[in-house]
Coordinates of C-alpha atoms in Angstrom, one line a residue:
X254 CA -27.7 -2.4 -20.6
X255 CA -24.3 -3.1 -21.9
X256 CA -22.1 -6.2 -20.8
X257 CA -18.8 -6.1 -19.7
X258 CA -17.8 -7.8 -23.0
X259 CA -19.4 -5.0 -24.9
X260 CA -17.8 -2.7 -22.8
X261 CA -14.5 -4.0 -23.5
X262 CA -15.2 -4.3 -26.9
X263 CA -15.8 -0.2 -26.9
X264 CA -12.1 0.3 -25.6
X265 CA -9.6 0.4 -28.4
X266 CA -6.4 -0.9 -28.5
X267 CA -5.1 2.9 -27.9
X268 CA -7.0 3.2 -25.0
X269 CA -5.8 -0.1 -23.7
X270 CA -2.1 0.6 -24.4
X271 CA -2.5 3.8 -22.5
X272 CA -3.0 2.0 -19.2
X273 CA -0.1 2.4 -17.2
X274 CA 1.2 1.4 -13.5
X275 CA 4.1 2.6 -11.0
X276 CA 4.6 0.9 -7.3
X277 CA 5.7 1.8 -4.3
X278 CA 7.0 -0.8 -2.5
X279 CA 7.9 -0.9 1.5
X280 CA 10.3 -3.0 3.6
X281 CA 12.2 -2.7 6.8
X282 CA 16.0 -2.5 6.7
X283 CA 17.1 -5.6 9.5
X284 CA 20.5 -7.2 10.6
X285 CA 21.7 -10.9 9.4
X286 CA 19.7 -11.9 12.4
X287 CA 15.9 -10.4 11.2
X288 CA 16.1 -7.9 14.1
X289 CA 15.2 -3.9 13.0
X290 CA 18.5 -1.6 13.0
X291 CA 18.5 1.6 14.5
X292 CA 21.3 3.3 12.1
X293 CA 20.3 6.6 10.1
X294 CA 18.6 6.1 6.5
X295 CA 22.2 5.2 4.5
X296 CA 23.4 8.3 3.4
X297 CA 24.8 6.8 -0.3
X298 CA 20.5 6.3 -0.8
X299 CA 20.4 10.0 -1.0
X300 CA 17.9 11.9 0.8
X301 CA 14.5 10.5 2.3
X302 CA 12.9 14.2 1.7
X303 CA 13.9 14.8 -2.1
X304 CA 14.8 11.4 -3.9
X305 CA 12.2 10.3 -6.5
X306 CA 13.0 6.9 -6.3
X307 CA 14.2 6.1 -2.6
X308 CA 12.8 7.2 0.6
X309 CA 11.3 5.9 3.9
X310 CA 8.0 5.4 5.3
X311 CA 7.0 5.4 8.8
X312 CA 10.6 4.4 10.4
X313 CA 13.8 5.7 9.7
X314 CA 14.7 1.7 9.4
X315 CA 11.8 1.4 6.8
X316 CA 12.7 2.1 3.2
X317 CA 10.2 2.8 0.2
X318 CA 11.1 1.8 -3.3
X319 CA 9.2 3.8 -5.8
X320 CA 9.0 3.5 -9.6
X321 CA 8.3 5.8 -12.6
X322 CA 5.1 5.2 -14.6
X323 CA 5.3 2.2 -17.0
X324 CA 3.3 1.0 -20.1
X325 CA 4.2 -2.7 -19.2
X326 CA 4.1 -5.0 -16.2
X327 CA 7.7 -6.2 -17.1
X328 CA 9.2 -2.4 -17.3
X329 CA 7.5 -1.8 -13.8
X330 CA 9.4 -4.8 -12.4
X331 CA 12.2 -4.3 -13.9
X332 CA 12.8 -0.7 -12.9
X333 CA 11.4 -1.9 -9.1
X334 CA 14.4 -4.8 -9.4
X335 CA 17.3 -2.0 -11.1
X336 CA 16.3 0.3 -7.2
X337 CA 16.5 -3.0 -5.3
X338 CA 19.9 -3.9 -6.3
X339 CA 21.0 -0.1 -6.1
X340 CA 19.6 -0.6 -2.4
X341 CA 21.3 -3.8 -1.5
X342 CA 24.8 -2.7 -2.9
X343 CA 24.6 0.2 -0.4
X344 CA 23.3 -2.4 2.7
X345 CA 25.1 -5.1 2.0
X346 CA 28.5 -3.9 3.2
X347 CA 27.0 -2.7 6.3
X348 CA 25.9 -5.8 7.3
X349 CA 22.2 -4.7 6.5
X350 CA 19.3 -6.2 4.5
X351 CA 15.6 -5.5 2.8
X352 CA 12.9 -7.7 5.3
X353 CA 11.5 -9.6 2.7
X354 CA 7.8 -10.0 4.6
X355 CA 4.9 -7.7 5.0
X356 CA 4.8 -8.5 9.1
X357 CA 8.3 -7.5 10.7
X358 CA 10.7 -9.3 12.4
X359 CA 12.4 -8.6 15.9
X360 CA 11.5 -5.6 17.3
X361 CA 13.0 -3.6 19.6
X362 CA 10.2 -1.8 22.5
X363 CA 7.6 0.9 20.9
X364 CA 9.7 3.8 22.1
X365 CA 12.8 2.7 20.3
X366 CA 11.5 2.2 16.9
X367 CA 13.0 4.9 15.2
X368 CA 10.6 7.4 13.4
X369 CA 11.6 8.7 10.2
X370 CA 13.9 11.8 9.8
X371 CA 13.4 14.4 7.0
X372 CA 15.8 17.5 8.0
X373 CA 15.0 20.8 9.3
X374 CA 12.6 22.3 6.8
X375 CA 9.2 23.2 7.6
X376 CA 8.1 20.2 5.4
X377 CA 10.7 17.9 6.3
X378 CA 9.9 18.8 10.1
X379 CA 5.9 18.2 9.0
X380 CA 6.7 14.8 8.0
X381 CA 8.4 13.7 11.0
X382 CA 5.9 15.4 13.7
X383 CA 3.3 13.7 11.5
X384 CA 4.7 9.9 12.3
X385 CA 4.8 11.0 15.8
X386 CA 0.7 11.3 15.5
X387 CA 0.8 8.0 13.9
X388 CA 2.7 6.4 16.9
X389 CA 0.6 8.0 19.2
X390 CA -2.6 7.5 17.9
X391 CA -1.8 3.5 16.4
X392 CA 1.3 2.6 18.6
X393 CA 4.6 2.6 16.4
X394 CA 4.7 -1.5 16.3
X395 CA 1.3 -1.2 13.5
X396 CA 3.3 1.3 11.5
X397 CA 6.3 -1.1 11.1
X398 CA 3.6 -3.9 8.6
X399 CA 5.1 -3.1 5.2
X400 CA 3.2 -3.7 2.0
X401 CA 2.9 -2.5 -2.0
X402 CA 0.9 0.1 -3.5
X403 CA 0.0 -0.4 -7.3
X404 CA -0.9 3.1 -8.9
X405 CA -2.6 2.4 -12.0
X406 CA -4.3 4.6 -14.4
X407 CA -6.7 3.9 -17.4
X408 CA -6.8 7.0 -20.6
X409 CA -10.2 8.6 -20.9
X410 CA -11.5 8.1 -17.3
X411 CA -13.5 10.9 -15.6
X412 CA -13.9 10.8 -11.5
X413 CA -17.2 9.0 -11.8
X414 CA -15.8 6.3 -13.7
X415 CA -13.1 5.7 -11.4
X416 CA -15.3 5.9 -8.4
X417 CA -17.5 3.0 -10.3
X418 CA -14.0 0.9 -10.3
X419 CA -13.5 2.0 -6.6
X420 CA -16.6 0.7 -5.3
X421 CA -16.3 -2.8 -7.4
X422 CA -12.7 -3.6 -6.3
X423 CA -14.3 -3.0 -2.8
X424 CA -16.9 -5.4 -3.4
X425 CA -14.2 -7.7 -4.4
X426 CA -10.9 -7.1 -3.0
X427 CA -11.3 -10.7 -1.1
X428 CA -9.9 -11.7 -4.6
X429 CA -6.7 -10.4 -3.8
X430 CA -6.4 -11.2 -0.7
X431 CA -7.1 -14.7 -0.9
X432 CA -5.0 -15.0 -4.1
X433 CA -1.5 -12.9 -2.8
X434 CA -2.3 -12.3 1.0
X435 CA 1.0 -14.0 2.2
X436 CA 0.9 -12.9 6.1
X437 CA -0.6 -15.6 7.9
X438 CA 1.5 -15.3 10.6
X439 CA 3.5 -12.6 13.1
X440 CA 6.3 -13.1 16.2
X441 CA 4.6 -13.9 19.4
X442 CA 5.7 -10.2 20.2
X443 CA 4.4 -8.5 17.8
X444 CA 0.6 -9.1 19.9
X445 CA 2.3 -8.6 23.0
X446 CA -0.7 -6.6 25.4
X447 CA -3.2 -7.1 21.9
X448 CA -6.2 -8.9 21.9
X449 CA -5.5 -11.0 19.1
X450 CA -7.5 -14.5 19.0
X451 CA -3.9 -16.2 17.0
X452 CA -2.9 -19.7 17.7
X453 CA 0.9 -21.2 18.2
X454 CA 2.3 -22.0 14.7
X455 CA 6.0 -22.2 15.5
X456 CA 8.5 -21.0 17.7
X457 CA 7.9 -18.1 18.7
X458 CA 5.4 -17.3 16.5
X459 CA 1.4 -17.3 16.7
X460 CA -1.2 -17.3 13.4
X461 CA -4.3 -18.6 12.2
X462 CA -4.6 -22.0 10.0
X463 CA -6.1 -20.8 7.6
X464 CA -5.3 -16.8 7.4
X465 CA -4.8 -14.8 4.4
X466 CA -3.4 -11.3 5.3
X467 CA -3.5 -10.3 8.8
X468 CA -1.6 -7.2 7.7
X469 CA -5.3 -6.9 6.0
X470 CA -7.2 -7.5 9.2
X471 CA -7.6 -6.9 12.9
X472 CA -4.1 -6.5 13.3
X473 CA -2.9 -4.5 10.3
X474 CA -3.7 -1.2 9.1
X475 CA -7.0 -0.7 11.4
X476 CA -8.3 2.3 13.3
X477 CA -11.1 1.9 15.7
X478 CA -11.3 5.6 15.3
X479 CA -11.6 5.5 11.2
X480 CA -14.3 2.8 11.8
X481 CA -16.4 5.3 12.8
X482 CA -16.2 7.1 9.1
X483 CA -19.1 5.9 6.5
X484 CA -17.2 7.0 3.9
X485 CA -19.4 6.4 0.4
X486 CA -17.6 5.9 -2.8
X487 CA -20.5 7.3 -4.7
X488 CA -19.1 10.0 -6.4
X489 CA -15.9 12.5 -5.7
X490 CA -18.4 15.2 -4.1
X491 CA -19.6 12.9 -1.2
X492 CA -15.7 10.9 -0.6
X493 CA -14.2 14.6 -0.5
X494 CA -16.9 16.0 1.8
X495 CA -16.5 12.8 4.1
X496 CA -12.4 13.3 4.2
X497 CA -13.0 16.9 4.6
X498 CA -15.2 16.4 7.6
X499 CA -12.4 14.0 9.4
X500 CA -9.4 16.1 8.6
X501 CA -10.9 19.1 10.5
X502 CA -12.9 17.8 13.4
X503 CA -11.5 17.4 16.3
X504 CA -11.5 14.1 18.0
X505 CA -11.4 13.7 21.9
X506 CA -9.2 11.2 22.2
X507 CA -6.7 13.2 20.2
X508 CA -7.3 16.7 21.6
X509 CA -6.2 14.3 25.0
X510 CA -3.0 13.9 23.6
X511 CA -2.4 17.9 22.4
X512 CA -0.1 18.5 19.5
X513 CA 3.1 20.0 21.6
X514 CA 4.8 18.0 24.5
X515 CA 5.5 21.6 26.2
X516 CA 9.4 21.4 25.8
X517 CA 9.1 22.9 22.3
X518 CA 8.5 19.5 20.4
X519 CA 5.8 18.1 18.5
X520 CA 3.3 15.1 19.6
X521 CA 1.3 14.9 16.1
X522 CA 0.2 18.0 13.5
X523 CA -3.3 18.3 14.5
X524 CA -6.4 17.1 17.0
X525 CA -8.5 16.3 14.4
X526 CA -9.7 12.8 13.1
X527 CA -7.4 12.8 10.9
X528 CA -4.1 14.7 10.4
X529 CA -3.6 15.0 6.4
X530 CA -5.1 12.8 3.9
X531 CA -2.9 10.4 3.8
X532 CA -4.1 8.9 7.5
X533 CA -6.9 7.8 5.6
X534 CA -6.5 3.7 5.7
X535 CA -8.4 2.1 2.8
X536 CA -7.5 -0.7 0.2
X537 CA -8.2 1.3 -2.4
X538 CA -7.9 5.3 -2.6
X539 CA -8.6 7.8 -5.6
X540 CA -5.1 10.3 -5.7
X541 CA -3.9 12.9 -8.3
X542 CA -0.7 14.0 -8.6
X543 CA -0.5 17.4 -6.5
X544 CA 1.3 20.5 -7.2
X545 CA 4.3 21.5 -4.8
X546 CA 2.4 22.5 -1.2
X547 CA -0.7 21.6 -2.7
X548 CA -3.1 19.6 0.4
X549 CA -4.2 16.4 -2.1
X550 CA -8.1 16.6 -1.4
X551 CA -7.6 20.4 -2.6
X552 CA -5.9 18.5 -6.3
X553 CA -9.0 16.3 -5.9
X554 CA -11.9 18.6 -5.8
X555 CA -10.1 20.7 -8.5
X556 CA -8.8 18.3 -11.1
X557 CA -11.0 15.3 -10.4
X558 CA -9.3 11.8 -9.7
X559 CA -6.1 10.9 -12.3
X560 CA -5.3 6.8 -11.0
X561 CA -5.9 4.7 -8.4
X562 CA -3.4 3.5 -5.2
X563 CA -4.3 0.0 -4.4
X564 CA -3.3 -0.6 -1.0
X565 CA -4.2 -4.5 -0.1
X566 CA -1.0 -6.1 -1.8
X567 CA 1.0 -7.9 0.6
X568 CA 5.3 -8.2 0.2
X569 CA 5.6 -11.7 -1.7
X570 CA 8.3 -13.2 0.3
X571 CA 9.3 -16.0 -2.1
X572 CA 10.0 -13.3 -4.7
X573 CA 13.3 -11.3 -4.8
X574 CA 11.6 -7.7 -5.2
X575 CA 8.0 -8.6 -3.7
X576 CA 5.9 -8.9 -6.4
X577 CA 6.7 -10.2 -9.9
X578 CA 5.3 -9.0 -13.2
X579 CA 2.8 -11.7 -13.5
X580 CA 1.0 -10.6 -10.1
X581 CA 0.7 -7.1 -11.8
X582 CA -0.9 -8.6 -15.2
X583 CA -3.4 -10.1 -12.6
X584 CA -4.1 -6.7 -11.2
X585 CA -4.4 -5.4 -14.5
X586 CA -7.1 -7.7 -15.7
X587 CA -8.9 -7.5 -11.8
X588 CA -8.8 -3.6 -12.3
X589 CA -9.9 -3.9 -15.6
X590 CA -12.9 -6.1 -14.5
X591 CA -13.4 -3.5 -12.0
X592 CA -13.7 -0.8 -14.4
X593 CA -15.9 -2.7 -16.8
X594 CA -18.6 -4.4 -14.6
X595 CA -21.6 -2.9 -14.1
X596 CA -21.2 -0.7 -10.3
X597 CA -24.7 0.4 -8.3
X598 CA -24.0 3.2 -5.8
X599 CA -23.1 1.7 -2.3
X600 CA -24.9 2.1 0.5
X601 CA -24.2 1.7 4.4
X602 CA -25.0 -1.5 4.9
X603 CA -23.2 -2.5 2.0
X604 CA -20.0 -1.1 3.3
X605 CA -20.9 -2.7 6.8
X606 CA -20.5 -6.0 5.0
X607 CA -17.7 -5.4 2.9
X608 CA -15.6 -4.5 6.6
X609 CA -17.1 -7.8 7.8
X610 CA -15.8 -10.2 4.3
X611 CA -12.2 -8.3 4.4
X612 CA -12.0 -9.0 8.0
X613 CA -13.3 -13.0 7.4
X614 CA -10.9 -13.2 4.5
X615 CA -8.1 -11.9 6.0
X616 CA -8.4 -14.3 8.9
X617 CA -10.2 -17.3 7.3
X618 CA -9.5 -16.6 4.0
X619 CA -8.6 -20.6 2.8
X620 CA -11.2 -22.0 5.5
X621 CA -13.3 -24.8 3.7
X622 CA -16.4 -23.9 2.9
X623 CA -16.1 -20.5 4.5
X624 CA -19.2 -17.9 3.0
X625 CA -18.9 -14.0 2.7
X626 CA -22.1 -11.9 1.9
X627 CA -23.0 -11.1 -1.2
X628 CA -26.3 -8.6 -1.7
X629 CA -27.5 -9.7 2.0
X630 CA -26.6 -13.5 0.9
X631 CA -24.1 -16.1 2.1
X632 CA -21.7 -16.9 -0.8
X633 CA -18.7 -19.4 -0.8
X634 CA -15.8 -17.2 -1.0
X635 CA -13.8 -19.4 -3.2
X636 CA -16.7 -20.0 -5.6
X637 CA -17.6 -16.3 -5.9
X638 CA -13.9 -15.5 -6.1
X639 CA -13.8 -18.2 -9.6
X640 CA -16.8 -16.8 -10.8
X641 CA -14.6 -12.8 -10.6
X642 CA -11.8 -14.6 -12.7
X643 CA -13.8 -16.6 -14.9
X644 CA -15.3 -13.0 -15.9
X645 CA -11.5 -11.4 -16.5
X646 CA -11.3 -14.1 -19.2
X647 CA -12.1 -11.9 -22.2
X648 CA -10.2 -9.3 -20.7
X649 CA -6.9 -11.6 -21.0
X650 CA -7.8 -13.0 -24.7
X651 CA -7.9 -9.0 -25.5
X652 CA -4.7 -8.2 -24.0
X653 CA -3.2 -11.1 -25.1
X654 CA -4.2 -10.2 -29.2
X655 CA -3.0 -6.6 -28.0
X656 CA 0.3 -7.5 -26.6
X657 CA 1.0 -11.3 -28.2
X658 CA 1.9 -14.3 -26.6
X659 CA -0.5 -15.3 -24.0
X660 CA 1.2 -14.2 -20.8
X661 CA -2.8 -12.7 -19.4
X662 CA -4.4 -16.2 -20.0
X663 CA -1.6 -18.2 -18.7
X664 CA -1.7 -15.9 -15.3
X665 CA -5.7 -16.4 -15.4
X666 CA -5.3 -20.3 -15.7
X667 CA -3.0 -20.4 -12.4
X668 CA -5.0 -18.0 -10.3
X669 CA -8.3 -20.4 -11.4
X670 CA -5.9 -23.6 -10.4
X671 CA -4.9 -22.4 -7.6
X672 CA -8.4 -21.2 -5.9
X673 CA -9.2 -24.7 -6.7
X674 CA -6.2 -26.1 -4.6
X675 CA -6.1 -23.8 -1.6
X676 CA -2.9 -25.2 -0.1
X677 CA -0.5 -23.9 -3.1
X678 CA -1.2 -19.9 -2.7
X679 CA 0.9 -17.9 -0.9
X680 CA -0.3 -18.1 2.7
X681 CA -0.3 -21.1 2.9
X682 CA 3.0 -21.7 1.5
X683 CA 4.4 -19.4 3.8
X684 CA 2.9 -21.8 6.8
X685 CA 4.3 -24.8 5.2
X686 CA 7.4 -23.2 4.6
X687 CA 7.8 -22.3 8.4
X688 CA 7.4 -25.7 9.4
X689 CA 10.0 -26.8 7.0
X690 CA 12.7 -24.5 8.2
X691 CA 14.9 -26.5 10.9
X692 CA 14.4 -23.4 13.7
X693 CA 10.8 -22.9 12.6
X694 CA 8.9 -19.4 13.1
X695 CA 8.7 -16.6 11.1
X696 CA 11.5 -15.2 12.0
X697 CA 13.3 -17.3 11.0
X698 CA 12.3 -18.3 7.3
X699 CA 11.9 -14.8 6.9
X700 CA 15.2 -14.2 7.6
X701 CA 16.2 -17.3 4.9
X702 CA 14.5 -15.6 2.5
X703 CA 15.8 -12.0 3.0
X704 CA 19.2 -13.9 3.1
X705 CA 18.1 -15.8 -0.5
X706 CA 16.7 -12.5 -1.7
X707 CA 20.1 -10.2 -1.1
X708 CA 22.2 -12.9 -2.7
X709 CA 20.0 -13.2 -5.9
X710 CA 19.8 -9.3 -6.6
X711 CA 23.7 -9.0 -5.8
X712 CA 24.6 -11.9 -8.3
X713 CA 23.3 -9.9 -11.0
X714 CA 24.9 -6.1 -10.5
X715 CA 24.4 -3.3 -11.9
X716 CA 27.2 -1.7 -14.3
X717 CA 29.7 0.8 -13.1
X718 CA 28.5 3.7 -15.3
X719 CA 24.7 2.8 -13.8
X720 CA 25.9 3.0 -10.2
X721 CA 27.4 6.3 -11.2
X722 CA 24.3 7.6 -12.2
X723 CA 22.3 6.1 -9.3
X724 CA 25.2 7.7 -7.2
X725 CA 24.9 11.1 -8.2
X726 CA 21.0 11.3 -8.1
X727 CA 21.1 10.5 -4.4
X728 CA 24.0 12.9 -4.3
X729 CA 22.0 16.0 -6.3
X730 CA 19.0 14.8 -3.9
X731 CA 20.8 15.8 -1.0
X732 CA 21.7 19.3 -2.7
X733 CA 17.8 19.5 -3.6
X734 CA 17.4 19.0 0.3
X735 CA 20.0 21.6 1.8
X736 CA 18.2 24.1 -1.2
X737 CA 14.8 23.8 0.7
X738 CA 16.3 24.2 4.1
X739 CA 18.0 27.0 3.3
X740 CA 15.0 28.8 1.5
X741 CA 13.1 27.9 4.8
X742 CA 12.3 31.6 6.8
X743 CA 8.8 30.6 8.0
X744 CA 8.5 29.7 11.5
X745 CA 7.4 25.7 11.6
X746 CA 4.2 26.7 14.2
X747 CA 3.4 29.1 11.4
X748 CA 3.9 26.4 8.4
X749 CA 1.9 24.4 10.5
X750 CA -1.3 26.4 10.9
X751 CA -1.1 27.5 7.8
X752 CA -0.9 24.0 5.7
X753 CA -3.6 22.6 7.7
X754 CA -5.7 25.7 7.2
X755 CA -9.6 24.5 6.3
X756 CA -9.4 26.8 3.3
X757 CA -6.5 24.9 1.5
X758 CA -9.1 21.9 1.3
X759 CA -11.3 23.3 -1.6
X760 CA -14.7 23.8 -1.1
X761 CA -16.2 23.0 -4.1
X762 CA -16.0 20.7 -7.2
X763 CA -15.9 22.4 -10.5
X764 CA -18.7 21.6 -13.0
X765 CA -17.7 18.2 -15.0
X766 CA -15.9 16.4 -12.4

């Protein structure tokens, strides 16, 4: 059986210069004070429906950043920084900022955090009655935890290969957590009427001592509904016939609920588990690029998988844009690793235990001597976290000779230094940091570091000829906007039943994939 080192001796250096990456970073729009605003999505950003680079996510007050596709970790960030500062020279002046942490700040009460707007097109419409569902079904305050998705993409891959990468990042996705998980800690709010288990760790503020993500656990992107889902990662027939399954059976506690209010408005699109794909809350999930009106399981099951969308990556609130270029050269080599390792076929119990380490990371992540399972065995978390690095080693020496300079070692080196001194990674930075600010919280060294943040990307701005062009791409995304709502002659109940049809889902996988 080959090694991971003779796999990665069978890649050549084509193969590995053909790996590319894009993010998509969230973050809440706040006041000078931390506290959500309430104003429209900035018309000089352009449209939230059309524009390739700017839109929002679940709140109108919650922007997304998204890059192009990039062949190096430095032209990612440097793209993701170019959008930031376009951003902040619109906010600025208003008095507005970019929240700088994965957990929010002030909020105002469930029913006035402001959904996201899209216009009055059928799919604009679609997207908005869609974050209605999610309020409903998760509460609105859930939907407000920002975070980054890495998309990254490896030449030559076929679906099994990328589901063999899928179920080893499962296995060990503790790594990132425990390495970049910076949310340790929320406002006391934030768990108002929530079971939570936190402890006081400032003012106004609860936590745990020795949390890694709670955006990751209990209190982040959960669903006791999706935990009833035993989704395998086996191969794309069995993960598409598992999301097929939830996006068209109905669920009680959703049928309860009924998709209009009866005055002509929309409470969600659909009854069933799930409303479209994207509902689906994983760390890791397969995507393709679709075609315009094209449901994504239906690009799936007809053109096989095309990258990956990791989904566990906290905001890095000590950074100006969230993550930095050396965090994605980690992912890189982590992925890589992924790819590379041998990958048995999961199994129910396996994913049982996976839910149980993410969970005991994410809330006990930097806990001495704390032990996840491992093949039905307790297994020191940081140990079998060093022993995952220590095997991305040849992987870094390779890109290194590849690329020159040593930039993937170096990056290796600190991630192995700082597993072995808990107290310098990010959470618990964040925790010392809190006690160090004068008002303590999170609030407000969040609100420092938004503060520090703004004023860093502003000091460097863009050119005039630059802001033109960003200018008039938000300006043409508008026109793109008013094009589709003036095409629109559908009725939206129509649009509706029709885009959530059974047979747009595919029914089959064609031979090969």
């Amino acid at each position: 059986m080959s090694s991971l080192t003779d796999r990665l001796h069978d890649l050549t250096d084509a193969q590995l210069r053909g790996m590319r990456r894009g993010v998509e970073k969230e973050g809440l729009r706040t006041d000078a004070q931390g506290r959500l605003v309430h104003t429209p999505h900035p018309q000089a950003l352009g449209s939230a429906l059309t524009h390739p680079h700017i839109t929002t996510d679940f709140s109108e007050s919650q922007l997304e950043l998204v890059t192009g596709v990039h062949d190096s970790a430095q032209a990612c960030v440097d793209e993701l920084t170019e959008v930031h500062r376009f951003v902040h020279h619109v906010l600025q002046p208003a008095g507005e900022q970019m929240w700088s942490a994965s957990m929010p700040g002030e909020l105002p009460a469930d029913a006035d955090i402001p959904i996201g707007q899209y216009g009055s097109s059928n799919v604009g419409r679609a997207k908005t009655v869609y974050r209605h569902g999610l309020a409903h079904r998760y509460g609105p305050r859930m939907q407000t935890i920002s975070g980054i998705h890495y998309n990254w993409s490896f030449p030559g891959l076929d679906s099994d290969a990328y589901f063999g990468l899928i179920r080893n990042f499962r296995r060990h996705a503790f790594v990132l957590l425990t390495l970049f998980g910076a949310s340790p800690a929320v406002p006391a709010h934030f768990v108002d009427g929530l079971e939570h288990g936190l402890q006081p760790l400032g003012r106004d503020t609860l936590g745990l001592p020795h949390a890694t993500s709670l955006r990751m656990g209990r209190l982040g992107y959960q669903s006791d509904a999706q935990s009833a889902l035993c989704v395998s990662y086996n191969g794309l027939d069995g993960y598409a016939a598992s999301l097929h399954d939830a996006l068209v059976r109905p669920y009680p506690a959703y049928e309860a609920i009924g998709i209009q209010d009866g005055q002509g408005g929309y409470r969600q699109l659909s009854t069933s588990l799930l409303q479209i794909e994207n509902e689906f809350y994983s760390a890791i999930r397969p995507k393709r690029v679709i075609f315009p009106g094209e449901r994504p399981l239906h690009a799936l099951r007809e053109r096989g998988v095309e990258y990956v969308e990791v989904r566990c990556m906290d905001l890095q609130p000590f950074l100006p844009v969230g993550i930095d270029a050396d965090t994605m050269r980690m992912l890189d080599m982590f992925l890589l690793h992924c790819l590379l390792s041998d990958s048995p076929p999961d199994t129910p119990q396996e994913i049982a235990a996976l839910a149980r380490n993410q969970q005991l990371t994410a809330s006990r992540g930097r806990e001495p001597g704390l032990c996840l399972t491992r093949r039905g065995e307790p297994v020191v978390l940081l140990d079998w976290a060093a022993e995952v690095l220590r095997g991305c080693e040849p992987i870094a020496r390779r890109l290194d000779a590849l690329n020159g300079g040593d930039d993937h070692a170096r990056v290796l080196a600190g991630a192995l230094a700082q597993l072995a001194a808990p107290d310098t990674l990010p959470s618990a930075r964040v925790l010392q940091a809190m006690a160090d600010v004068p008002e303590g919280g999170h609030v407000a060294l969040v609100q420092a570091l938004s503060a520090q943040a703004q004023a860093a990307l502003l000091a460097h701005p863009l050119s005039q000829s630059r802001l033109r062009e960003l200018s008039a791409e938000a300006e043409a995304s508008h026109a793109e906007q008013a094009r589709i709502e003036a095409a629109d002659s559908m009725p939206f109940e129509v649009y509706r039943q029709a885009y959530l049809s059974p047979d747009r889902l595919g029914l089959g996988v064609k031979p090969g994939r």
